[in-house]
Tab-separated table of C-alpha atoms in Angstrom:
chain	number	residue	atom	x	y	z
A	445	MET	CA	26.808	-22.898	-11.787
A	446	LYS	CA	24.068	-20.635	-13.109
A	447	GLU	CA	20.476	-21.183	-12.022
A	448	GLU	CA	18.151	-19.942	-14.774
A	449	ARG	CA	15.025	-18.032	-13.817
A	450	PRO	CA	12.253	-16.300	-15.838
A	451	TRP	CA	13.766	-12.926	-14.920
A	452	GLY	CA	17.422	-13.911	-15.546
A	453	TRP	CA	19.830	-16.057	-13.533
A	454	TYR	CA	21.866	-16.264	-10.338
A	455	ASN	CA	25.121	-17.905	-9.360
A	456	ILE	CA	26.341	-18.776	-5.841
A	457	ILE	CA	29.807	-17.288	-5.311
A	458	ASP	CA	30.427	-18.269	-1.707
A	459	ASN	CA	28.492	-19.627	1.249
A	460	GLY	CA	28.870	-20.579	4.871
A	461	THR	CA	26.726	-21.617	7.808
A	462	THR	CA	25.209	-18.171	8.332
A	463	TYR	CA	25.902	-16.377	5.046
A	464	LYS	CA	25.607	-16.836	1.293
A	465	VAL	CA	26.910	-14.637	-1.545
A	466	LYS	CA	25.273	-14.589	-4.986
A	467	SER	CA	25.839	-12.911	-8.317
A	468	ILE	CA	22.414	-12.051	-9.759
A	469	LEU	CA	21.518	-10.873	-13.277
A	470	VAL	CA	18.100	-9.427	-14.084
A	471	GLU	CA	17.190	-8.963	-17.746
A	472	PRO	CA	15.942	-5.534	-18.957
A	473	GLY	CA	12.307	-4.940	-18.073
A	474	LYS	CA	12.174	-7.990	-15.811
A	475	SER	CA	11.324	-8.132	-12.118
A	476	LEU	CA	11.547	-10.625	-9.274
A	477	SER	CA	8.338	-11.417	-7.428
A	478	LEU	CA	7.178	-9.410	-4.421
A	479	GLN	CA	8.494	-11.555	-1.563
A	480	ARG	CA	9.933	-11.793	1.917
A	481	HIS	CA	12.192	-14.141	3.873
A	482	MET	CA	11.492	-15.265	7.424
A	483	HIS	CA	15.036	-16.289	8.419
A	484	ARG	CA	17.461	-14.080	6.526
A	485	SER	CA	18.288	-10.502	5.617
A	486	GLU	CA	19.813	-9.419	2.297
A	487	HIS	CA	22.226	-6.726	1.199
A	488	TRP	CA	22.409	-5.798	-2.496
A	489	VAL	CA	25.215	-3.909	-4.264
A	490	VAL	CA	24.725	-2.896	-7.905
A	491	VAL	CA	27.750	-3.553	-10.129
A	492	GLU	CA	26.120	-3.074	-13.559
A	493	GLY	CA	22.959	-1.255	-14.667
A	494	THR	CA	20.325	0.432	-12.506
A	495	ALA	CA	18.008	-1.306	-10.052
A	496	LEU	CA	14.529	-0.309	-8.893
A	497	VAL	CA	14.321	-1.550	-5.311
A	498	GLU	CA	11.078	-1.760	-3.337
A	499	VAL	CA	11.347	-2.331	0.424
A	500	SER	CA	8.275	-2.108	2.685
A	501	GLY	CA	6.380	-0.219	-0.008
A	502	LYS	CA	9.158	2.358	-0.535
A	503	LYS	CA	10.754	2.468	-3.997
A	504	GLU	CA	14.134	3.911	-4.943
A	505	PHE	CA	16.606	3.683	-7.805
A	506	VAL	CA	19.976	2.177	-6.932
A	507	ASN	CA	22.903	2.848	-9.261
A	508	VAL	CA	26.330	1.280	-9.734
A	509	ASN	CA	28.410	1.170	-6.545
A	510	GLU	CA	25.314	1.825	-4.436
A	511	GLY	CA	23.539	-0.619	-2.166
A	512	SER	CA	20.246	-1.439	-0.514
A	513	TYR	CA	19.434	-3.437	2.598
A	514	VAL	CA	16.436	-5.746	3.103
A	515	PRO	CA	15.739	-6.589	6.768
A	516	ILE	CA	14.411	-9.973	7.804
A	517	CYS	CA	10.643	-10.529	7.342
A	518	THR	CA	10.387	-7.450	5.110
A	519	LEU	CA	8.363	-7.328	1.896
A	520	HIS	CA	10.629	-6.449	-1.051
A	521	ARG	CA	11.073	-6.624	-4.818
A	522	LEU	CA	13.986	-6.137	-7.231
A	523	SER	CA	13.350	-4.844	-10.783
A	524	ASN	CA	15.391	-3.809	-13.805
A	525	PRO	CA	13.758	-0.736	-15.356
A	526	GLY	CA	16.659	-0.105	-17.760
A	527	LYS	CA	17.666	-1.170	-21.249
A	528	ILE	CA	20.768	-3.141	-20.227
A	529	PRO	CA	21.116	-6.155	-17.921
A	530	LEU	CA	21.183	-5.441	-14.183
A	531	LYS	CA	23.890	-7.241	-12.221
A	532	ILE	CA	24.079	-7.189	-8.442
A	533	ILE	CA	26.016	-8.904	-5.692
A	534	GLU	CA	23.733	-10.227	-2.950
A	535	VAL	CA	24.887	-11.127	0.562
A	536	GLN	CA	22.429	-13.158	2.630
A	537	CYS	CA	22.843	-13.487	6.397
A	538	GLY	CA	20.672	-15.556	8.693
A	539	SER	CA	19.997	-18.828	10.427
A	540	TYR	CA	18.431	-20.544	7.392
A	541	LEU	CA	19.527	-19.783	3.813
A	542	ASP	CA	17.880	-22.420	1.601
A	543	GLU	CA	15.835	-21.314	-1.394
A	544	ASP	CA	12.550	-22.461	0.160
A	545	ASP	CA	12.709	-19.622	2.716
A	546	ILE	CA	10.554	-17.380	0.554
A	547	GLU	CA	6.980	-16.149	0.656
A	548	ASN	CA	5.737	-14.915	-2.709
A	549	MET	CA	2.912	-12.406	-2.391
A	550	VAL	CA	-0.211	-13.165	-4.412
A	551	SER	CA	-1.158	-10.389	-6.817
A	552	PHE	CA	-3.661	-8.029	-5.283
A	553	LYS	CA	-5.585	-8.102	-8.556
A	554	ILE	CA	-5.975	-11.864	-8.237
A	555	MET	CA	-7.149	-11.445	-4.650
A	556	LYS	CA	-9.728	-8.855	-5.710
A	557	THR	CA	-10.970	-11.157	-8.461
A	558	THR	CA	-11.291	-14.043	-6.012
A	559	ILE	CA	-13.254	-11.949	-3.556
A	560	SER	CA	-15.409	-10.582	-6.376
A	561	VAL	CA	-16.287	-14.116	-7.446
A	562	LEU	CA	-17.088	-14.982	-3.833
A	563	THR	CA	-19.299	-11.904	-3.535
A	564	CYS	CA	-21.159	-12.830	-6.733
A	565	THR	CA	-21.683	-16.349	-5.404
A	566	ILE	CA	-23.110	-14.975	-2.177
A	567	LEU	CA	-25.233	-12.632	-4.259
A	568	LEU	CA	-26.799	-15.548	-6.120
A	569	LEU	CA	-27.493	-17.329	-2.861
A	570	GLY	CA	-29.017	-14.119	-1.571
A	571	GLN	CA	-31.397	-14.072	-4.551
A	572	VAL	CA	-32.635	-17.537	-3.622
A	573	LYS	CA	-33.215	-16.414	-0.038
A	574	ALA	CA	-34.958	-13.280	-1.266
A	575	ASP	CA	-37.557	-15.432	-3.029
A	576	ILE	CA	-38.452	-17.116	0.258
A	577	GLU	CA	-40.598	-15.291	2.772
A	578	LEU	CA	-38.544	-15.254	5.968
A	579	PRO	CA	-39.846	-14.331	9.440
A	580	ASP	CA	-38.626	-11.234	11.242
A	581	LEU	CA	-35.611	-12.354	13.267
A	582	GLY	CA	-35.094	-9.122	15.161
A	583	SER	CA	-32.070	-6.844	14.800
A	584	PRO	CA	-31.049	-6.255	11.152
A	585	SER	CA	-27.402	-6.474	12.199
A	586	ASP	CA	-27.924	-10.106	13.244
A	587	VAL	CA	-29.852	-10.992	10.071
A	588	TYR	CA	-27.058	-9.979	7.691
A	589	LEU	CA	-23.997	-10.453	9.899
A	590	SER	CA	-24.464	-12.287	13.192
A	591	LYS	CA	-22.076	-12.023	16.108
A	592	LEU	CA	-21.110	-15.668	15.536
A	593	ASP	CA	-20.205	-14.972	11.891
A	594	GLU	CA	-18.044	-11.919	12.560
A	595	PRO	CA	-14.890	-13.709	13.861
A	596	ALA	CA	-14.780	-16.032	10.831
A	597	ILE	CA	-15.070	-13.096	8.430
A	598	GLY	CA	-12.431	-11.132	10.338
A	599	ARG	CA	-10.013	-14.085	10.303
A	600	ALA	CA	-10.447	-14.544	6.537
A	601	TYR	CA	-9.600	-10.942	5.787
A	602	TYR	CA	-6.755	-10.941	8.308
A	603	ARG	CA	-5.229	-13.947	6.505
A	604	ASN	CA	-5.475	-12.068	3.216
A	605	LEU	CA	-3.705	-9.099	4.758
A	606	ARG	CA	-0.862	-11.352	5.929
A	607	GLN	CA	-0.570	-12.947	2.505
A	608	GLN	CA	-0.240	-9.467	1.022
A	609	GLY	CA	2.527	-8.596	3.493
A	610	GLN	CA	0.307	-5.997	5.167
A	611	VAL	CA	0.833	-7.252	8.731
A	612	VAL	CA	4.033	-6.426	10.637
A	613	GLU	CA	5.594	-9.739	11.645
A	614	ASP	CA	7.756	-8.518	14.519
A	615	PRO	CA	7.234	-10.250	17.900
A	616	LEU	CA	8.192	-7.219	20.002
A	617	LEU	CA	5.887	-4.823	18.168
A	618	ASN	CA	3.131	-7.433	18.150
A	619	GLU	CA	3.454	-7.901	21.910
A	620	TYR	CA	3.314	-4.163	22.577
A	621	ILE	CA	0.229	-3.361	20.487
A	622	GLN	CA	-1.604	-6.473	21.748
A	623	ASP	CA	-0.880	-5.541	25.376
A	624	LEU	CA	-2.011	-1.964	24.780
A	625	GLY	CA	-5.212	-3.122	23.096
A	626	ASN	CA	-5.981	-5.696	25.795
A	627	LYS	CA	-5.567	-3.055	28.487
A	628	LEU	CA	-8.223	-0.957	26.751
A	629	SER	CA	-10.665	-3.653	25.617
A	630	SER	CA	-10.754	-5.263	29.077
A	631	LYS	CA	-12.600	-2.173	30.322
A	632	VAL	CA	-15.465	-2.279	27.812
A	633	GLN	CA	-16.375	-5.925	27.194
A	634	ASP	CA	-16.823	-9.195	29.055
A	635	GLY	CA	-15.231	-11.602	26.616
A	636	ASP	CA	-17.761	-11.206	23.793
A	637	PHE	CA	-14.908	-10.494	21.378
A	638	GLN	CA	-11.442	-11.972	21.000
A	639	PHE	CA	-9.504	-8.869	19.975
A	640	ASN	CA	-6.432	-9.109	17.750
A	641	TYR	CA	-4.300	-6.008	17.261
A	642	PHE	CA	-1.551	-5.612	14.677
A	643	PHE	CA	0.619	-3.003	12.996
A	644	VAL	CA	0.342	-2.423	9.255
A	645	PRO	CA	3.654	-1.651	7.441
A	646	GLN	CA	2.398	1.592	5.899
A	647	ASN	CA	3.679	5.125	6.500
A	648	SER	CA	0.195	6.588	6.116
A	649	ILE	CA	-1.646	7.731	9.234
A	650	ASN	CA	-4.672	5.476	9.579
A	651	ALA	CA	-6.323	2.691	11.561
A	652	PHE	CA	-9.243	0.370	10.887
A	653	ALA	CA	-11.459	-2.237	12.544
A	654	MET	CA	-12.701	-5.442	10.941
A	655	PRO	CA	-15.480	-7.782	12.112
A	656	GLY	CA	-14.687	-10.047	15.031
A	657	GLY	CA	-12.213	-7.710	16.747
A	658	TYR	CA	-9.352	-7.438	14.230
A	659	ILE	CA	-7.851	-3.943	14.536
A	660	GLY	CA	-5.010	-2.641	12.367
A	661	ILE	CA	-2.808	0.348	13.206
A	662	HIS	CA	-0.620	1.812	10.464
A	663	ASN	CA	3.033	2.387	11.395
A	664	GLY	CA	2.644	6.027	10.402
A	665	LEU	CA	-0.057	6.590	13.001
A	666	CYS	CA	2.146	5.303	15.813
A	667	LEU	CA	4.990	7.551	14.654
A	668	ALA	CA	2.647	10.563	14.450
A	669	ALA	CA	1.423	10.147	18.047
A	670	ASP	CA	3.228	12.367	20.568
A	671	ASN	CA	2.495	10.054	23.490
A	672	GLU	CA	0.940	6.707	24.337
A	673	SER	CA	-2.401	8.295	25.268
A	674	GLN	CA	-2.807	9.617	21.720
A	675	LEU	CA	-2.102	6.180	20.244
A	676	ALA	CA	-4.443	4.596	22.805
A	677	SER	CA	-7.191	7.062	21.866
A	678	VAL	CA	-7.271	5.780	18.284
A	679	VAL	CA	-7.163	2.137	19.399
A	680	ALA	CA	-10.013	2.798	21.856
A	681	HIS	CA	-12.025	4.463	19.070
A	682	GLU	CA	-11.602	1.398	16.825
A	683	ILE	CA	-12.460	-0.953	19.707
A	684	SER	CA	-15.744	0.918	20.063
A	685	HIS	CA	-16.588	0.307	16.412
A	686	VAL	CA	-16.248	-3.423	17.142
A	687	THR	CA	-18.087	-3.584	20.473
A	688	GLN	CA	-20.966	-1.499	19.093
A	689	ARG	CA	-21.035	-3.693	15.955
A	690	HIS	CA	-21.070	-0.695	13.648
A	691	ILE	CA	-20.285	-2.679	10.486
A	692	SER	CA	-23.180	-5.107	10.964
A	693	ARG	CA	-25.536	-2.317	12.072
A	694	GLN	CA	-24.582	-0.302	9.026
A	695	ILE	CA	-25.278	-3.175	6.674
A	696	GLY	CA	-28.665	-3.769	8.270
A	697	ASP	CA	-29.564	-0.095	7.980
A	698	GLN	CA	-28.588	0.090	4.324
A	699	VAL	CA	-30.620	-2.864	3.045
A	700	PRO	CA	-34.249	-2.466	4.098
A	701	ASN	CA	-35.453	-3.456	0.634
A	702	SER	CA	-32.630	-5.397	-0.997
A	703	ILE	CA	-30.699	-8.425	0.214
A	704	GLN	CA	-28.620	-8.222	-2.967
A	705	GLY	CA	-27.594	-4.655	-2.222
A	706	GLY	CA	-26.613	-5.600	1.299
A	707	LEU	CA	-24.407	-8.481	0.129
A	708	ILE	CA	-22.604	-6.321	-2.416
A	709	LEU	CA	-22.198	-3.590	0.181
A	710	LEU	CA	-20.792	-6.112	2.663
A	711	GLY	CA	-18.153	-7.259	0.159
A	712	ALA	CA	-17.265	-3.668	-0.737
A	713	ILE	CA	-16.970	-2.516	2.890
A	714	LEU	CA	-14.817	-5.453	3.972
A	715	LEU	CA	-12.546	-5.348	0.914
A	716	GLY	CA	-12.245	-1.581	1.218
A	717	ALA	CA	-11.356	-1.832	4.902
A	718	MET	CA	-8.767	-4.493	4.174
A	719	SER	CA	-7.059	-2.697	1.276
A	720	GLY	CA	-7.571	0.895	2.377
A	721	ASN	CA	-8.831	1.668	-1.147
A	722	SER	CA	-11.945	3.823	-1.150
A	723	GLU	CA	-12.476	3.193	-4.890
A	724	ILE	CA	-13.468	-0.399	-4.119
A	725	VAL	CA	-16.140	0.828	-1.717
A	726	GLU	CA	-17.413	3.302	-4.288
A	727	ALA	CA	-17.580	0.576	-6.918
A	728	GLY	CA	-19.662	-1.583	-4.587
A	729	ALA	CA	-22.040	1.310	-4.083
A	730	MET	CA	-22.543	1.755	-7.829
A	731	VAL	CA	-23.177	-1.935	-8.428
A	732	ALA	CA	-25.767	-2.235	-5.661
A	733	PRO	CA	-29.376	-2.078	-6.981
A	734	SER	CA	-30.294	0.796	-4.722
A	735	VAL	CA	-28.638	4.180	-5.159
A	736	MET	CA	-25.940	4.539	-2.482
A	737	THR	CA	-23.488	7.357	-1.963
A	738	GLN	CA	-20.072	7.380	-0.325
A	739	ASN	CA	-21.600	9.003	2.764
A	740	GLN	CA	-23.893	5.990	3.139
A	741	ILE	CA	-20.927	3.630	3.032
A	742	ASP	CA	-18.623	5.399	5.499
A	743	PHE	CA	-19.415	5.050	9.176
A	744	THR	CA	-22.253	7.462	9.838
A	745	ARG	CA	-21.664	10.596	11.864
A	746	ASP	CA	-23.647	9.140	14.757
A	747	MET	CA	-21.440	6.036	14.785
A	748	GLU	CA	-18.264	8.136	14.820
A	749	ILE	CA	-19.599	10.223	17.723
A	750	GLU	CA	-20.599	7.043	19.564
A	751	ALA	CA	-17.132	5.571	19.024
A	752	ASP	CA	-15.584	8.807	20.310
A	753	ALA	CA	-17.704	8.840	23.461
A	754	ILE	CA	-17.065	5.203	24.344
A	755	GLY	CA	-13.410	5.541	23.386
A	756	ILE	CA	-12.880	8.527	25.696
A	757	LYS	CA	-14.557	6.667	28.539
A	758	THR	CA	-12.300	3.683	27.829
A	759	LEU	CA	-9.226	5.925	27.935
A	760	GLY	CA	-10.174	7.231	31.390
A	761	LEU	CA	-10.965	3.796	32.794
A	762	SER	CA	-7.581	2.559	31.550
A	763	GLY	CA	-5.649	5.408	33.149
A	764	TYR	CA	-4.888	7.357	29.959
A	765	ASP	CA	-5.413	11.062	29.295
A	766	PRO	CA	-9.063	11.508	28.186
A	767	TYR	CA	-8.096	14.708	26.323
A	768	ALA	CA	-5.718	12.767	24.067
A	769	MET	CA	-8.360	11.950	21.453
A	770	SER	CA	-9.354	15.555	20.755
A	771	GLU	CA	-5.718	16.662	20.853
A	772	PHE	CA	-4.668	14.057	18.303
A	773	PHE	CA	-7.559	14.774	15.960
A	774	GLU	CA	-6.827	18.511	16.163
A	775	LYS	CA	-3.153	17.892	15.462
A	776	LEU	CA	-3.985	16.121	12.221
A	777	SER	CA	-6.887	18.291	11.073
A	778	THR	CA	-5.217	21.675	11.667
A	779	GLY	CA	-2.107	20.798	9.711
A	780	SER	CA	0.260	21.178	12.660
A	781	ASP	CA	1.614	17.758	11.821
A	782	PRO	CA	4.581	18.221	9.421
A	783	ARG	CA	3.494	15.062	7.612
A	784	ASN	CA	0.059	16.531	6.975
A	785	ALA	CA	-0.153	15.005	3.494
A	786	GLN	CA	-0.132	11.585	5.108
A	787	SER	CA	-2.899	12.663	7.483
A	788	ILE	CA	-5.386	12.974	4.629
A	789	GLU	CA	-6.156	9.251	4.624
A	790	PHE	CA	-6.993	9.281	8.324
A	791	LEU	CA	-9.164	12.377	8.028
A	792	ARG	CA	-11.036	10.892	5.076
A	793	THR	CA	-11.929	7.717	6.979
A	794	HIS	CA	-12.336	9.486	10.344
A	795	PRO	CA	-13.866	12.886	9.490
A	796	THR	CA	-13.436	15.472	12.230
A	797	SER	CA	-15.196	18.744	12.918
A	798	VAL	CA	-15.032	21.609	15.390
A	799	ASN	CA	-18.233	20.418	17.098
A	800	ARG	CA	-16.958	16.864	17.363
A	801	SER	CA	-13.670	17.990	18.900
A	802	ALA	CA	-15.520	20.293	21.316
A	803	ALA	CA	-17.825	17.447	22.359
A	804	ALA	CA	-14.793	15.240	23.034
A	805	LYS	CA	-13.204	17.927	25.203
A	806	LYS	CA	-16.463	18.504	27.062
A	807	GLN	CA	-16.752	14.816	27.893
A	808	ALA	CA	-13.108	14.680	29.004
A	809	ARG	CA	-13.655	17.602	31.395
A	810	ARG	CA	-16.443	15.704	33.143
A	811	MET	CA	-14.226	12.723	33.878
A	812	THR	CA	-12.181	12.051	36.988
A	813	VAL	CA	-9.252	9.912	35.963
A	814	GLU	CA	-6.641	8.125	38.022
A	815	ARG	CA	-3.719	8.653	35.660
A	816	LYS	CA	-1.111	5.948	35.346
A	817	ASP	CA	2.427	6.302	34.054
A	818	GLU	CA	2.661	5.633	30.352
A	819	SER	CA	4.820	2.649	29.477
A	820	LEU	CA	8.312	2.917	28.042
A	821	GLY	CA	7.080	0.409	25.476
A	822	PHE	CA	5.548	3.243	23.441
A	823	GLU	CA	8.894	4.976	22.920
A	824	LEU	CA	10.622	1.645	22.332
A	825	SER	CA	8.031	0.683	19.724
A	826	LYS	CA	8.348	3.999	17.883
A	827	ALA	CA	12.116	3.573	17.824
A	828	ARG	CA	11.815	-0.001	16.599
A	829	ILE	CA	9.413	0.982	13.800
A	830	ARG	CA	11.771	3.735	12.628
A	831	HIS	CA	14.696	1.335	12.796
A	832	LEU	CA	13.097	-1.676	11.086
A	833	PHE	CA	11.365	0.251	8.320
A	834	SER	CA	14.094	2.713	7.367
A	835	ILE	CA	15.275	2.314	3.793
A	836	THR	CA	18.893	1.698	4.890
A	837	PRO	CA	20.701	1.263	8.244
A	838	GLU	CA	22.703	4.422	7.462
A	839	LYS	CA	19.564	6.534	7.204
A	840	SER	CA	18.201	5.019	10.400
A	841	TYR	CA	21.388	5.803	12.302
A	842	GLU	CA	21.632	9.340	10.887
A	843	TYR	CA	18.029	10.067	11.923
A	844	PHE	CA	18.449	8.843	15.503
A	845	LEU	CA	21.818	10.554	15.903
A	846	GLU	CA	20.442	13.918	14.770
A	847	LYS	CA	17.318	13.714	16.930
A	848	ALA	CA	19.182	12.404	19.972
A	849	ASN	CA	21.550	15.372	19.775
A	850	GLN	CA	18.567	17.729	19.658
A	851	ASP	CA	16.908	16.379	22.805
A	852	ARG	CA	19.900	15.005	24.730
A	853	LEU	CA	19.208	17.495	27.538
A	854	SER	CA	15.722	16.071	28.119
A	855	ASP	CA	15.056	14.451	31.514
A	856	ASN	CA	13.010	11.678	29.906
A	857	PRO	CA	14.607	9.381	27.321
A	858	SER	CA	12.874	9.744	23.977
A	859	ASN	CA	12.564	7.103	21.282
A	860	HIS	CA	15.396	8.942	19.488
A	861	GLN	CA	17.815	8.316	22.357
A	862	ILE	CA	16.607	4.739	22.640
A	863	GLY	CA	16.852	4.070	18.906
A	864	ASN	CA	20.333	5.528	18.503
A	865	PRO	CA	22.350	2.606	20.002
A	866	VAL	CA	20.043	0.070	18.331
A	867	SER	CA	20.517	1.557	14.870
A	868	TYR	CA	24.269	1.948	15.477
A	869	THR	CA	24.621	-1.748	16.316
A	870	HIS	CA	22.692	-2.667	13.172
A	871	LEU	CA	24.799	-0.263	11.111
A	872	ARG	CA	28.026	-1.930	12.236
A	873	ALA	CA	26.638	-5.324	11.223
A	874	HIS	CA	25.563	-3.776	7.912
A	875	GLU	CA	29.085	-2.392	7.330
A	876	THR	CA	30.570	-5.829	7.989
A	877	LYS	CA	28.412	-7.276	5.199
A	878	ALA	CA	29.378	-4.425	2.871
A	879	ASN	CA	33.078	-5.020	3.535
A	880	LEU	CA	32.588	-8.690	2.664
A	881	VAL	CA	31.032	-7.661	-0.655
A	882	CYS	CA	33.951	-5.323	-1.447
A	883	ARG	CA	36.473	-8.116	-0.841
A	884	LEU	CA	34.598	-10.360	-3.247
A	885	LEU	CA	34.350	-7.798	-6.069
């Protein structure tokens, strides 16, 4: 029996306790919503037309007799860009297969509009406060964004990130990055902040800190790091932005004459940090009554240097290589990284220079560090990211097999050798689903 939908229809062909098979038709020019499922994975095989498949932000065209795999908890969308109907066979596998296991992602445009309305509302309230003569309360950072307000703001933006599918929902990866962050933050604060660390399902090389201790690490940054110390150096840098309250200090510094400008700047900075879109920050700067440039909005050079210094000290206290920060920055800035195009985003938000790198090395040389063995969790996490966020199980297996063959003589197991059996096991399960589809066609 066909179930009609705005984009077409679907029909259940077969189902069992842990699987369900559908025939799905998508009308020309139509698209399913951006969504994810918490309890099931999906395998699609195109039998008519051409599909545009988006999985974890990656888009590819899938033609007749080709397939695509959607892992559990992965953001995805199916579209028909052609002029004829698109027909696919979908095999669902999981512990719960009812239609209510779906999270539709709210349009980012709607989210921006909502936040814009909220910012305008705050702006009007700010105008009322501006008409009242207020006493000097001390630090500007506490006037515009107090330490008590920061966690609430951070939680709000973290929720928006989750609703947009921009938080990796994998318990093993979550446990690793939280443990790594806690190991670092325990050396530089006495419980003033409740830190929350998370991976962002983006291949770009970047990281960011939000008020209240919310720190996001892009998948691409973890994959670009050669060792755990390099990853820890970026996390320690972002922790320093939080403990030194750089966002609130920046807002206080930028609004000596205008509460309105500070409120608009606050909305622009937070929305820009959340979305990774510098155009939003630039727009906030143009709207603000005072003339502000992009350099005024980015963390100032002094703040970056301060975050470097505290971050390097944190690395040493935690038993990591204090040289890792300068090494990682140099790797990205000199173009030695083969994915240098993806490094641009990190370098734009974390500008480096020869003097800054030299200062980091100089500080590292002055430190006496009791080095500790780096955890196997780093290699396991890199392997898991590559495995979970590969476009297909076949590509994941091919990657790990090739790399494992290249470094099979190494004394230390790399994430390639670790990921190889994992991806192979997943590939066999994937092939079983594909064989089921072929029998049904």
